[in-house]
Coordinates of C-alpha atoms and ligand atoms in Angstrom, one line a residue:
M78 CA 0.0 0.0 0.0
T79 CA 2.6 2.5 1.1
R80 CA 4.8 1.9 -2.0
L81 CA 2.2 3.6 -4.1
L82 CA 2.6 6.8 -2.1
K83 CA 4.6 9.6 -3.5
L84 CA 6.6 10.5 -0.4
R85 CA 8.5 13.7 0.1
S86 CA 11.2 11.8 1.9
Q87 CA 11.9 9.7 -1.2
R88 CA 13.5 12.7 -2.7
W89 CA 16.3 12.3 -0.2
L90 CA 16.4 8.5 0.0
A91 CA 15.0 6.8 -3.1
N92 CA 17.1 8.1 -6.1
D93 CA 20.2 6.4 -7.5
D94 CA 22.4 9.4 -7.4
F95 CA 25.3 10.8 -5.3
R96 CA 23.1 12.9 -3.0
S97 CA 20.9 9.9 -2.1
F98 CA 24.0 7.9 -1.5
N99 CA 25.0 10.4 1.1
H100 CA 21.6 10.4 2.7
R101 CA 21.2 6.6 2.8
S102 CA 24.7 6.1 4.1
R103 CA 24.1 8.5 6.9
F104 CA 20.8 6.8 7.8
M105 CA 22.7 3.5 7.8
Q106 CA 25.2 5.2 10.1
M107 CA 22.3 5.4 12.6
G108 CA 21.7 1.7 12.3
Y109 CA 18.7 1.9 10.0
D110 CA 18.3 0.1 6.7
R111 CA 16.0 0.1 3.7
G112 CA 13.5 -1.9 5.6
D113 CA 13.0 1.0 7.9
W114 CA 12.4 3.7 5.4
D115 CA 11.7 2.2 2.0
G116 CA 8.3 3.5 0.9
K117 CA 7.3 4.3 4.5
P118 CA 6.2 7.8 5.6
I119 CA 8.8 9.3 7.8
V120 CA 7.1 10.9 10.7
A121 CA 9.0 13.6 12.6
I122 CA 8.0 13.7 16.2
M123 CA 9.0 17.2 17.3
N124 CA 9.6 16.9 21.0
S125 CA 9.9 20.0 23.2
W126 CA 11.1 18.0 26.2
S127 CA 13.8 19.6 28.2
E128 CA 15.2 19.2 31.7
F129 CA 14.4 23.0 32.1
N130 CA 10.7 22.5 31.3
P131 CA 8.6 20.8 34.1
C132 CA 5.5 21.0 32.0
H133 CA 7.0 18.7 29.4
M134 CA 9.1 16.4 31.5
H135 CA 6.9 13.4 30.7
F136 CA 7.5 13.8 26.9
R137 CA 10.8 11.9 27.3
Q138 CA 8.8 8.7 27.9
R139 CA 5.6 9.8 26.0
V140 CA 7.5 9.9 22.7
D141 CA 7.8 6.1 22.8
D142 CA 4.0 5.8 22.8
V143 CA 3.8 8.0 19.7
K144 CA 6.5 5.9 18.0
R145 CA 4.6 2.7 18.8
G146 CA 1.6 4.0 17.0
V147 CA 3.6 5.1 14.0
L148 CA 5.3 1.7 13.7
Q149 CA 2.0 -0.2 14.0
M150 CA 0.7 1.6 10.9
G151 CA 3.8 1.1 8.8
G152 CA 5.4 4.5 9.3
F153 CA 9.0 5.3 10.3
P154 CA 9.1 7.6 13.4
L155 CA 12.1 9.8 14.1
E156 CA 12.2 12.1 17.1
M157 CA 13.4 15.6 16.6
P158 CA 14.1 17.9 19.6
T159 CA 13.0 21.5 19.4
L160 CA 13.3 24.6 21.6
S161 CA 11.5 24.2 24.9
L162 CA 9.9 27.3 26.4
N163 CA 8.7 27.1 30.0
D164 CA 6.5 30.1 30.7
A165 CA 7.2 30.3 34.4
I166 CA 10.9 30.2 34.0
V167 CA 11.9 31.8 30.7
K168 CA 12.8 35.5 31.0
P169 CA 12.1 38.2 30.1
S170 CA 9.1 36.7 28.4
A171 CA 8.4 33.4 26.6
L172 CA 6.6 35.4 23.9
L173 CA 9.9 36.8 22.9
Y174 CA 10.9 33.3 21.8
R175 CA 7.6 32.1 20.4
N176 CA 8.5 33.2 16.9
M177 CA 12.0 31.8 17.2
M178 CA 10.5 28.4 18.0
A179 CA 8.0 28.8 15.2
M180 CA 10.8 29.5 12.8
E181 CA 12.8 26.5 14.1
V182 CA 9.9 24.1 13.7
E183 CA 9.1 25.3 10.2
E184 CA 12.7 25.2 8.9
M185 CA 13.5 21.8 10.5
I186 CA 10.4 20.3 8.9
R187 CA 11.5 21.8 5.6
C188 CA 15.1 20.8 5.6
Y189 CA 14.9 17.2 6.6
P190 CA 13.2 14.2 4.8
V191 CA 9.9 14.5 6.6
D192 CA 6.5 13.4 5.4
A193 CA 4.4 14.2 8.4
V194 CA 4.7 15.7 11.8
V195 CA 3.6 15.1 15.4
L196 CA 4.1 18.2 17.5
M197 CA 4.6 17.6 21.3
G198 CA 3.9 20.8 23.1
G199 CA 1.6 22.4 25.6
C200 CA 3.3 24.9 27.9
D201 CA 1.8 28.3 26.9
K202 CA 3.8 29.6 24.0
T203 CA 4.9 26.2 22.7
T204 CA 1.4 25.4 21.4
P205 CA 1.1 28.5 19.1
A206 CA 4.9 28.3 18.2
M207 CA 4.7 24.8 17.0
L208 CA 1.4 25.3 15.1
L209 CA 2.7 28.5 13.5
G210 CA 5.7 26.6 12.1
A211 CA 3.7 23.7 11.0
I212 CA 1.1 25.9 9.3
S213 CA 3.8 27.4 7.1
A214 CA 5.4 24.1 6.4
D215 CA 2.0 22.6 5.6
L216 CA 2.7 18.8 5.9
P217 CA 0.2 16.5 7.6
T218 CA 0.4 17.4 11.2
I219 CA -1.1 16.4 14.6
F220 CA -0.6 18.5 17.7
L221 CA -0.2 16.4 20.8
P222 CA -1.0 18.4 24.0
A223 CA 1.1 17.8 27.1
G224 CA -2.0 17.7 29.3
P225 CA -2.6 19.5 32.5
M226 CA -1.1 18.7 35.9
L227 CA -3.1 17.1 38.6
R228 CA -4.6 19.6 41.1
G229 CA -2.1 21.1 43.6
N230 CA -2.3 20.4 47.3
S231 CA -0.8 21.7 50.5
Q232 CA -1.9 20.6 54.0
G233 CA -5.2 19.3 52.7
Q234 CA -6.0 22.5 50.7
T235 CA -6.5 22.3 46.9
L236 CA -4.1 24.7 45.0
G237 CA -4.5 26.0 41.5
S238 CA -1.6 27.2 39.3
G239 CA -1.1 30.9 39.1
S240 CA -4.3 32.0 40.7
D241 CA -3.3 30.7 44.2
A242 CA 0.3 31.9 43.7
F243 CA -1.0 35.4 43.3
K244 CA -3.6 35.1 46.1
F245 CA -1.2 33.7 48.7
W246 CA 1.6 36.1 47.7
D247 CA -0.8 38.9 48.6
E248 CA -1.7 37.1 51.9
R249 CA 2.0 36.8 52.7
R250 CA 2.7 40.5 51.9
A251 CA -0.2 41.3 54.2
G252 CA 1.4 39.1 56.9
R253 CA -1.6 36.8 57.1
I254 CA 0.2 33.4 56.5
T255 CA 3.2 31.9 58.2
E256 CA 6.6 30.9 56.5
T257 CA 5.6 27.2 57.0
Q258 CA 2.4 27.7 55.2
W259 CA 4.1 29.6 52.4
E260 CA 6.7 26.9 51.9
G261 CA 3.9 24.3 51.7
I262 CA 2.4 26.3 48.9
V263 CA 5.7 26.5 47.1
S264 CA 6.2 22.8 47.1
G265 CA 2.5 21.8 46.7
I266 CA 1.2 24.0 43.9
A267 CA 2.9 22.0 41.1
R268 CA 3.1 18.3 42.0
G269 CA 4.1 16.6 38.8
P270 CA 4.3 16.7 35.0
G271 CA 2.0 18.7 32.9
T272 CA 0.8 22.2 32.2
C273 CA -0.8 24.7 34.6
M274 CA -4.1 23.1 35.7
T275 CA -6.2 26.2 35.8
M276 CA -7.9 27.5 32.7
G277 CA -4.9 29.6 31.9
T278 CA -3.1 30.1 28.6
A279 CA -1.8 26.5 28.4
S280 CA -5.2 24.9 28.7
T281 CA -6.9 27.6 26.6
M282 CA -4.4 27.1 23.8
T283 CA -4.4 23.3 23.8
G284 CA -8.2 23.5 23.8
I285 CA -8.0 25.9 20.9
A286 CA -5.7 23.5 19.0
E287 CA -8.3 20.8 19.4
A288 CA -11.2 23.1 18.4
L289 CA -9.2 24.2 15.4
G290 CA -9.1 20.5 14.4
M291 CA -5.4 20.1 14.9
A292 CA -5.5 17.7 17.9
L293 CA -7.3 14.4 18.3
P294 CA -10.8 14.6 19.8
G295 CA -10.5 14.9 23.6
A296 CA -6.7 15.1 23.6
S297 CA -6.4 18.5 25.2
S298 CA -8.2 17.7 28.5
I299 CA -6.4 14.4 29.5
P300 CA -4.2 15.0 32.5
A301 CA -0.5 14.5 31.7
V302 CA -0.1 11.5 34.1
D303 CA -3.4 9.7 33.2
A304 CA -2.8 6.4 31.3
G305 CA -5.3 7.8 28.8
H306 CA -2.6 10.3 27.8
Q307 CA -0.4 7.5 26.8
R308 CA -3.2 5.9 24.8
M309 CA -4.0 9.2 23.1
S310 CA -0.3 9.5 22.2
T311 CA -0.3 6.1 20.5
Q312 CA -3.5 7.0 18.7
A313 CA -1.8 10.1 17.4
G314 CA 1.1 8.0 16.1
R315 CA -1.4 5.7 14.3
R316 CA -3.4 8.5 12.9
I317 CA -0.6 10.6 11.5
V318 CA 0.4 7.8 9.2
Q319 CA -3.1 7.6 7.8
M320 CA -3.1 11.4 7.3
V321 CA -0.1 11.0 4.9
H322 CA -2.2 8.5 2.9
D323 CA -5.1 10.9 2.9
D324 CA -2.8 13.9 2.2
L325 CA -4.7 15.8 4.9
R326 CA -2.7 19.0 5.6
P327 CA -3.2 22.0 7.9
S328 CA -4.2 24.1 4.9
A329 CA -7.3 21.8 4.4
I330 CA -8.2 22.2 8.1
L331 CA -7.5 25.8 9.1
T332 CA -10.3 27.6 7.4
R333 CA -12.1 30.7 8.7
D334 CA -14.8 28.3 10.1
A335 CA -12.1 26.5 12.0
F336 CA -10.9 29.8 13.6
L337 CA -14.4 30.9 14.4
N338 CA -14.9 27.5 16.2
A339 CA -11.7 28.1 18.1
I340 CA -12.9 31.5 19.3
V341 CA -16.3 30.1 20.3
V342 CA -14.7 27.4 22.4
A343 CA -12.1 29.9 23.8
M344 CA -15.0 32.1 25.0
A345 CA -16.9 29.3 26.5
M346 CA -13.8 28.1 28.4
G347 CA -13.2 31.6 29.9
C348 CA -10.2 32.2 27.6
S349 CA -6.9 33.5 28.6
T350 CA -6.2 37.0 27.1
N351 CA -2.9 35.6 25.7
A352 CA -5.0 33.4 23.4
I353 CA -6.2 36.4 21.4
I354 CA -2.7 37.2 20.3
H355 CA -1.9 33.6 19.3
V356 CA -5.2 32.9 17.5
I357 CA -4.7 36.1 15.4
A358 CA -1.1 35.1 14.6
L359 CA -2.2 31.6 13.6
A360 CA -4.9 32.9 11.3
R361 CA -2.6 35.3 9.6
R362 CA -0.1 32.5 9.0
A363 CA -3.0 30.5 7.5
G364 CA -3.5 33.5 5.1
L365 CA -6.7 34.6 6.9
K366 CA -6.6 38.4 7.3
D367 CA -10.3 38.6 8.2
V368 CA -9.9 37.0 11.7
G369 CA -9.3 39.7 14.3
L370 CA -10.1 41.4 17.6
D371 CA -13.7 42.2 16.4
D372 CA -14.4 38.5 16.0
F373 CA -13.4 38.0 19.7
D374 CA -15.6 40.8 20.9
R375 CA -18.6 39.8 18.8
I376 CA -18.4 36.1 19.8
S377 CA -17.8 37.0 23.4
R378 CA -21.1 38.9 23.5
D379 CA -22.9 35.9 22.2
V380 CA -21.2 32.9 23.8
P381 CA -21.6 32.3 27.5
V382 CA -18.7 31.1 29.7
I383 CA -19.8 27.5 30.6
A384 CA -16.5 26.0 31.8
N385 CA -16.8 26.5 35.6
I386 CA -13.0 26.4 36.1
R387 CA -10.6 28.7 37.8
P388 CA -9.7 31.5 37.3
N389 CA -13.1 32.6 35.9
G390 CA -15.2 29.9 37.5
D391 CA -15.6 28.1 40.8
S392 CA -12.3 28.0 42.7
R393 CA -13.0 24.3 43.6
Y394 CA -12.7 23.2 40.0
L395 CA -9.5 22.7 38.0
M396 CA -8.6 21.0 34.7
E397 CA -8.7 17.6 36.4
D398 CA -12.4 18.2 37.2
F399 CA -13.0 19.4 33.6
Y400 CA -11.6 16.1 32.3
Y401 CA -13.8 14.0 34.6
A402 CA -16.8 16.1 33.5
G403 CA -16.2 15.0 29.9
G404 CA -13.5 17.5 28.8
L405 CA -13.6 19.6 25.6
P406 CA -15.8 17.3 23.4
A407 CA -18.5 17.5 26.1
L408 CA -18.2 21.2 26.4
M409 CA -18.6 21.5 22.6
T410 CA -21.8 19.5 22.7
R411 CA -23.3 22.5 24.6
L412 CA -22.1 24.9 21.9
T413 CA -23.4 23.3 18.8
R414 CA -25.6 26.3 18.0
H415 CA -22.4 28.4 17.7
L416 CA -20.1 25.9 16.0
R417 CA -19.5 25.2 12.3
L418 CA -19.9 21.4 12.7
D419 CA -18.7 20.6 9.2
A420 CA -15.2 21.8 9.8
M421 CA -12.6 19.1 9.0
T422 CA -10.2 17.8 11.7
V423 CA -7.1 15.7 12.0
S424 CA -9.3 12.7 12.9
G425 CA -10.4 12.7 9.2
Q426 CA -13.9 13.5 10.4
S427 CA -15.8 16.7 10.9
L428 CA -15.9 18.4 14.3
G429 CA -19.6 17.4 14.5
R430 CA -18.8 13.7 14.1
N431 CA -16.0 14.0 16.6
I432 CA -18.3 15.1 19.4
E433 CA -21.4 13.0 18.5
D434 CA -20.9 10.5 21.4
A435 CA -19.5 13.0 23.9
K436 CA -21.5 13.5 27.2
V437 CA -21.3 15.9 30.1
H438 CA -20.9 14.0 33.4
D439 CA -21.0 17.0 35.7
D440 CA -23.4 19.9 35.0
D441 CA -21.8 22.1 37.6
V442 CA -18.3 21.9 36.0
I443 CA -19.6 22.2 32.4
R444 CA -22.6 24.3 32.8
T445 CA -25.6 24.6 30.4
P446 CA -25.9 27.8 28.4
E447 CA -29.0 28.5 30.4
R448 CA -27.1 28.3 33.7
P449 CA -23.7 29.8 32.6
V450 CA -20.8 31.0 34.8
Y451 CA -21.2 34.3 32.9
R452 CA -23.9 35.0 30.4
E453 CA -21.4 37.0 28.3
G454 CA -18.1 38.7 28.6
S455 CA -15.2 36.2 28.7
L456 CA -13.3 39.0 27.0
A457 CA -14.1 42.5 25.9
V458 CA -12.2 44.6 23.3
L459 CA -12.1 48.3 24.2
R460 CA -11.2 51.1 21.8
G461 CA -10.8 54.9 22.2
N462 CA -8.1 57.5 22.0
L463 CA -5.9 55.6 24.5
A464 CA -6.1 52.4 22.3
P465 CA -7.2 53.1 18.7
G466 CA -6.0 49.6 17.7
G467 CA -7.8 48.1 20.6
C468 CA -7.0 46.6 24.0
V469 CA -8.6 43.8 26.0
I470 CA -10.0 43.1 29.5
K471 CA -11.7 40.1 31.2
P472 CA -15.0 41.4 32.6
G473 CA -15.6 37.9 34.1
A474 CA -12.5 38.0 36.3
M475 CA -12.7 41.5 37.8
S476 CA -14.7 43.5 40.4
E477 CA -17.9 44.7 38.9
K478 CA -17.5 48.2 40.3
F479 CA -14.6 48.8 37.8
L480 CA -16.7 47.9 34.7
R481 CA -17.4 51.7 34.6
H482 CA -14.6 53.8 36.2
R483 CA -13.1 57.2 35.9
G484 CA -10.0 58.1 37.9
P485 CA -6.7 59.9 38.0
A486 CA -3.7 58.1 36.3
M487 CA -0.5 57.1 38.0
V488 CA 1.9 56.6 35.2
F489 CA 5.1 54.5 35.3
D490 CA 7.6 54.2 32.4
D491 CA 9.2 50.9 33.6
Y492 CA 8.7 48.1 36.1
P493 CA 11.3 49.1 38.7
S494 CA 9.8 52.5 39.3
L495 CA 6.3 50.9 39.5
K496 CA 7.6 48.4 42.0
K497 CA 9.0 51.1 44.2
M498 CA 5.5 52.6 44.5
I499 CA 3.9 49.2 45.0
D500 CA 6.2 48.4 47.9
D501 CA 6.0 51.8 49.6
P502 CA 3.6 51.5 52.6
E503 CA 3.2 55.3 52.5
A504 CA 2.5 55.7 48.7
D505 CA 0.1 58.5 47.8
V506 CA -2.3 56.1 46.1
T507 CA -6.0 55.4 46.5
E508 CA -8.3 52.6 45.2
D509 CA -9.7 55.1 42.7
H510 CA -6.4 55.7 41.0
V511 CA -5.7 54.1 37.6
I512 CA -2.2 52.6 37.5
I513 CA -0.6 52.8 34.0
L514 CA 2.5 50.8 33.1
R515 CA 4.0 51.5 29.6
N516 CA 6.9 50.5 27.4
A517 CA 6.0 46.8 28.1
G518 CA 4.5 46.0 24.7
P519 CA 5.7 43.9 21.7
K520 CA 8.7 46.1 20.9
G521 CA 9.1 48.0 24.2
G522 CA 9.1 45.0 26.5
P523 CA 10.2 43.5 24.3
G524 CA 7.9 40.5 23.9
M525 CA 5.1 41.9 26.1
P526 CA 6.1 40.5 29.5
E527 CA 3.3 39.3 31.7
W528 CA 3.4 42.4 33.9
G529 CA -0.2 43.4 33.1
M530 CA -1.7 42.1 36.4
I531 CA 0.1 45.0 38.2
P532 CA 0.4 44.1 41.9
L533 CA -1.8 46.1 44.1
P534 CA 0.0 48.7 46.2
L535 CA 1.0 47.3 49.6
K536 CA -0.7 50.2 51.4
L537 CA -4.0 49.3 49.8
V538 CA -3.6 45.5 50.3
R539 CA -3.2 46.2 54.0
Q540 CA -6.4 48.1 53.9
G541 CA -8.2 45.1 52.3
V542 CA -8.3 46.4 48.8
R543 CA -8.4 43.5 46.3
D544 CA -8.9 45.1 42.9
M545 CA -8.0 48.3 41.0
L546 CA -8.1 49.5 37.4
R547 CA -4.8 48.9 35.8
I548 CA -3.7 49.6 32.2
S549 CA -0.7 48.5 30.2
D550 CA 0.6 47.5 26.8
A551 CA 1.8 44.3 28.5
R552 CA 0.1 40.9 28.7
M553 CA -0.9 39.0 31.8
S554 CA -0.8 35.3 32.7
G555 CA -3.9 33.4 31.8
T556 CA -4.2 32.5 35.4
S557 CA -4.4 36.1 36.5
Y558 CA -7.4 38.1 37.3
G559 CA -8.5 41.7 38.2
A560 CA -9.5 44.9 36.4
C561 CA -6.5 44.8 34.1
V562 CA -6.7 46.5 30.7
L563 CA -4.0 44.8 28.5
H564 CA -2.4 44.7 25.0
V565 CA -3.0 48.5 24.4
A566 CA -2.3 49.0 20.7
P567 CA -0.4 50.8 19.4
E568 CA 2.0 50.4 22.3
A569 CA 3.8 53.3 24.0
Y570 CA 7.2 52.4 22.5
V571 CA 6.0 53.2 19.0
G572 CA 4.3 56.5 20.1
G573 CA 0.8 55.3 20.9
T574 CA -1.3 57.6 23.1
L575 CA -0.3 55.6 26.1
A576 CA 3.2 57.2 25.7
L577 CA 1.6 60.6 26.2
A578 CA -0.4 60.0 29.4
R579 CA 0.8 61.8 32.6
T580 CA 0.2 61.2 36.2
G581 CA -3.0 63.2 37.2
D582 CA -4.7 62.9 33.8
M583 CA -8.2 61.5 34.1
V584 CA -8.8 58.1 32.5
A585 CA -12.3 56.7 31.8
V586 CA -13.0 53.0 31.1
D587 CA -16.5 51.8 30.2
V588 CA -16.6 48.1 29.5
P589 CA -20.3 47.8 28.6
S590 CA -19.9 50.5 25.9
R591 CA -16.4 49.1 25.0
T592 CA -14.6 52.4 25.4
I593 CA -11.3 53.7 26.9
H594 CA -10.5 57.4 27.0
L595 CA -7.7 59.7 28.2
D596 CA -9.4 63.0 29.1
V597 CA -6.8 65.2 27.5
D598 CA -7.7 67.4 24.5
E599 CA -6.2 66.8 21.1
S600 CA -4.1 70.0 21.0
E601 CA -2.4 69.1 24.3
L602 CA -1.8 65.6 23.1
A603 CA -0.3 67.0 19.9
R604 CA 2.1 69.2 22.0
R605 CA 3.1 66.2 24.1
R606 CA 3.6 64.1 21.0
A607 CA 5.9 66.7 19.4
R608 CA 8.2 66.5 22.5
W609 CA 8.1 62.6 22.7
S610 CA 10.9 60.3 21.7
P611 CA 11.1 56.5 22.2
P612 CA 13.1 55.0 25.0
P613 CA 16.4 53.3 24.0
A614 CA 15.9 49.8 22.5
R615 CA 16.7 47.1 25.0
Y616 CA 18.6 44.9 22.5
A617 CA 21.4 46.3 20.2
R618 CA 22.1 42.9 18.5
G619 CA 21.1 39.3 17.9
Y620 CA 17.7 37.8 18.0
G621 CA 16.4 40.5 20.3
R622 CA 17.2 43.2 17.8
M623 CA 15.6 41.3 14.9
F624 CA 12.5 40.8 17.1
I625 CA 12.2 44.5 17.9
E626 CA 12.6 45.4 14.2
H627 CA 10.1 43.0 12.8
I628 CA 7.5 42.2 15.5
L629 CA 3.9 43.2 14.7
Q630 CA 1.6 44.9 17.2
A631 CA -0.7 42.9 19.5
D632 CA -3.8 43.4 17.4
D633 CA -1.9 41.7 14.5
G634 CA -0.8 38.7 16.6
C635 CA 2.9 39.7 17.3
D636 CA 4.2 37.6 14.4
M637 CA 7.3 38.7 12.5
D638 CA 6.3 40.8 9.5
F639 CA 8.4 38.6 7.1
L640 CA 6.7 35.4 8.2
L641 CA 3.2 36.3 7.1
T642 CA 1.5 34.3 4.3
Q643 CA -1.0 35.6 1.9
A644 CA -4.3 33.7 1.3
G645 CA -3.8 30.7 -1.0
E646 CA 0.0 31.3 -1.0
S647 CA 2.2 28.3 0.0
A648 CA 5.2 29.0 2.1
G649 CA 7.0 26.9 -0.5
E650 CA 10.2 24.9 -0.3
P651 CA 13.5 25.7 -1.9
D652 CA 14.0 23.6 -5.0
I653 CA 16.5 21.3 -3.5
F654 CA 16.5 18.4 -6.0
Ligands
LIG117 FE1 4.0 25.6 31.7 FE2 2.1 27.1 33.0 S1 4.3 27.2 33.2 S2 1.8 25.7 31.4

């Protein structure tokens, strides 16, 4: 059967010429022979395992499960290591390296004799990075999500990634927990392999990969240590070989309908704000210019949040509970009114077929649309003179009293000066102030560090204040919460209005009417603009410099300008043979 296939890898291995001699002899150097590769699809298993990345530490073993599946179906699996980005550890920001990883994935697929790809990722930026590269390479591809960790625990108390870290850090600053309790939280909040187990960026993005049709049905919800994760990995190995026979590529899956499905599911999950940037970048790579911020805002008004998971939902429920409740396929059965069920997926079947047999096992964890966590408002996109290109906020994860707020700005040009105020017990700040942090955007950060959930001033924390309006051109962790306006575009570093704001200016935010306004008249803004100049670039050379020169703004997905693809345009391959 496979001998009839016209395989890309045969261009390296099947010809009787000098180049093929070299390729074959080097394959034989690794102990392989014709029986391994002749007429068989070569499946690159791109593995982002690293001893620096706790979220992917099980991938070292899991790759064997994928290989087993590939071999069972007559393919030839070869593991290929990639960059590994751990969102909690990489500094200054993993987003800075998302595009580097995407370029690596694309070029490694292109330059080796690869017929199909299994992408092993899951920690926040690795999912979009790998998908971005694979979209441009456009060979049959399955994304294999790392799966969430089990719930955290300390002294009998359930702990959730991120959200409890922020919460207990504030408690510690306020002197309300002991050192022993704090150390218990440090050691108990992440107990084993897998991604953050709240509905943060990792779980949102792997869910989006599945909703896009790029992961096997149900794959994104299985906890990393569950035996079902091993079985899913083997199924991915089996299925990828069949995808070569079917010639099923990302370009046949990633239509506008697929992206609208992904946004619907993201909204129902309670969507990390980071996902907006990644989904727009993925759509642009797929040649779809018509997927943008307005789709998020429109769908957010229509689709209720029904995943009752932290940080948006009930603090008792984490991704483990979501899996037991039926996981993503079950959630999608409650969204059929909003989904394009004909969209094709890597299973070889439509999204509708994939979820036909799915069932919700816990109506409190996966709510009905009639009894949602929030009727609307997973995300809101605000526009106004402070953000003509748009900015985002999570109405479902903030104090209602800040949905409409007008207050005096306190402006900070960098994180160290902000931190000084935050830590000052005598700071001249009230709950009504609007804290602004700028020069933390795509170019200014660079890479939009997750500084957007600006810590509350110590003075106010001690008074019991738990939320304030905060504005930045930065991002925030998907596990964060609060009245934080993020991704202001254009950013301050390129001269957006945010760069012109001054302490004492009045700022008005109105989430229901989707507006954000700096109360300074145009002539004064023009005077300030004439005197403005950008701060010095943080990188003079290397990848950082290339990033600053080519990164697009948040509302365009933060891809590199030279990596975009036009609709219907193939990224193409160099004519090597
Ligand atoms: Fe890896 Fe959160 S740090 S998913």
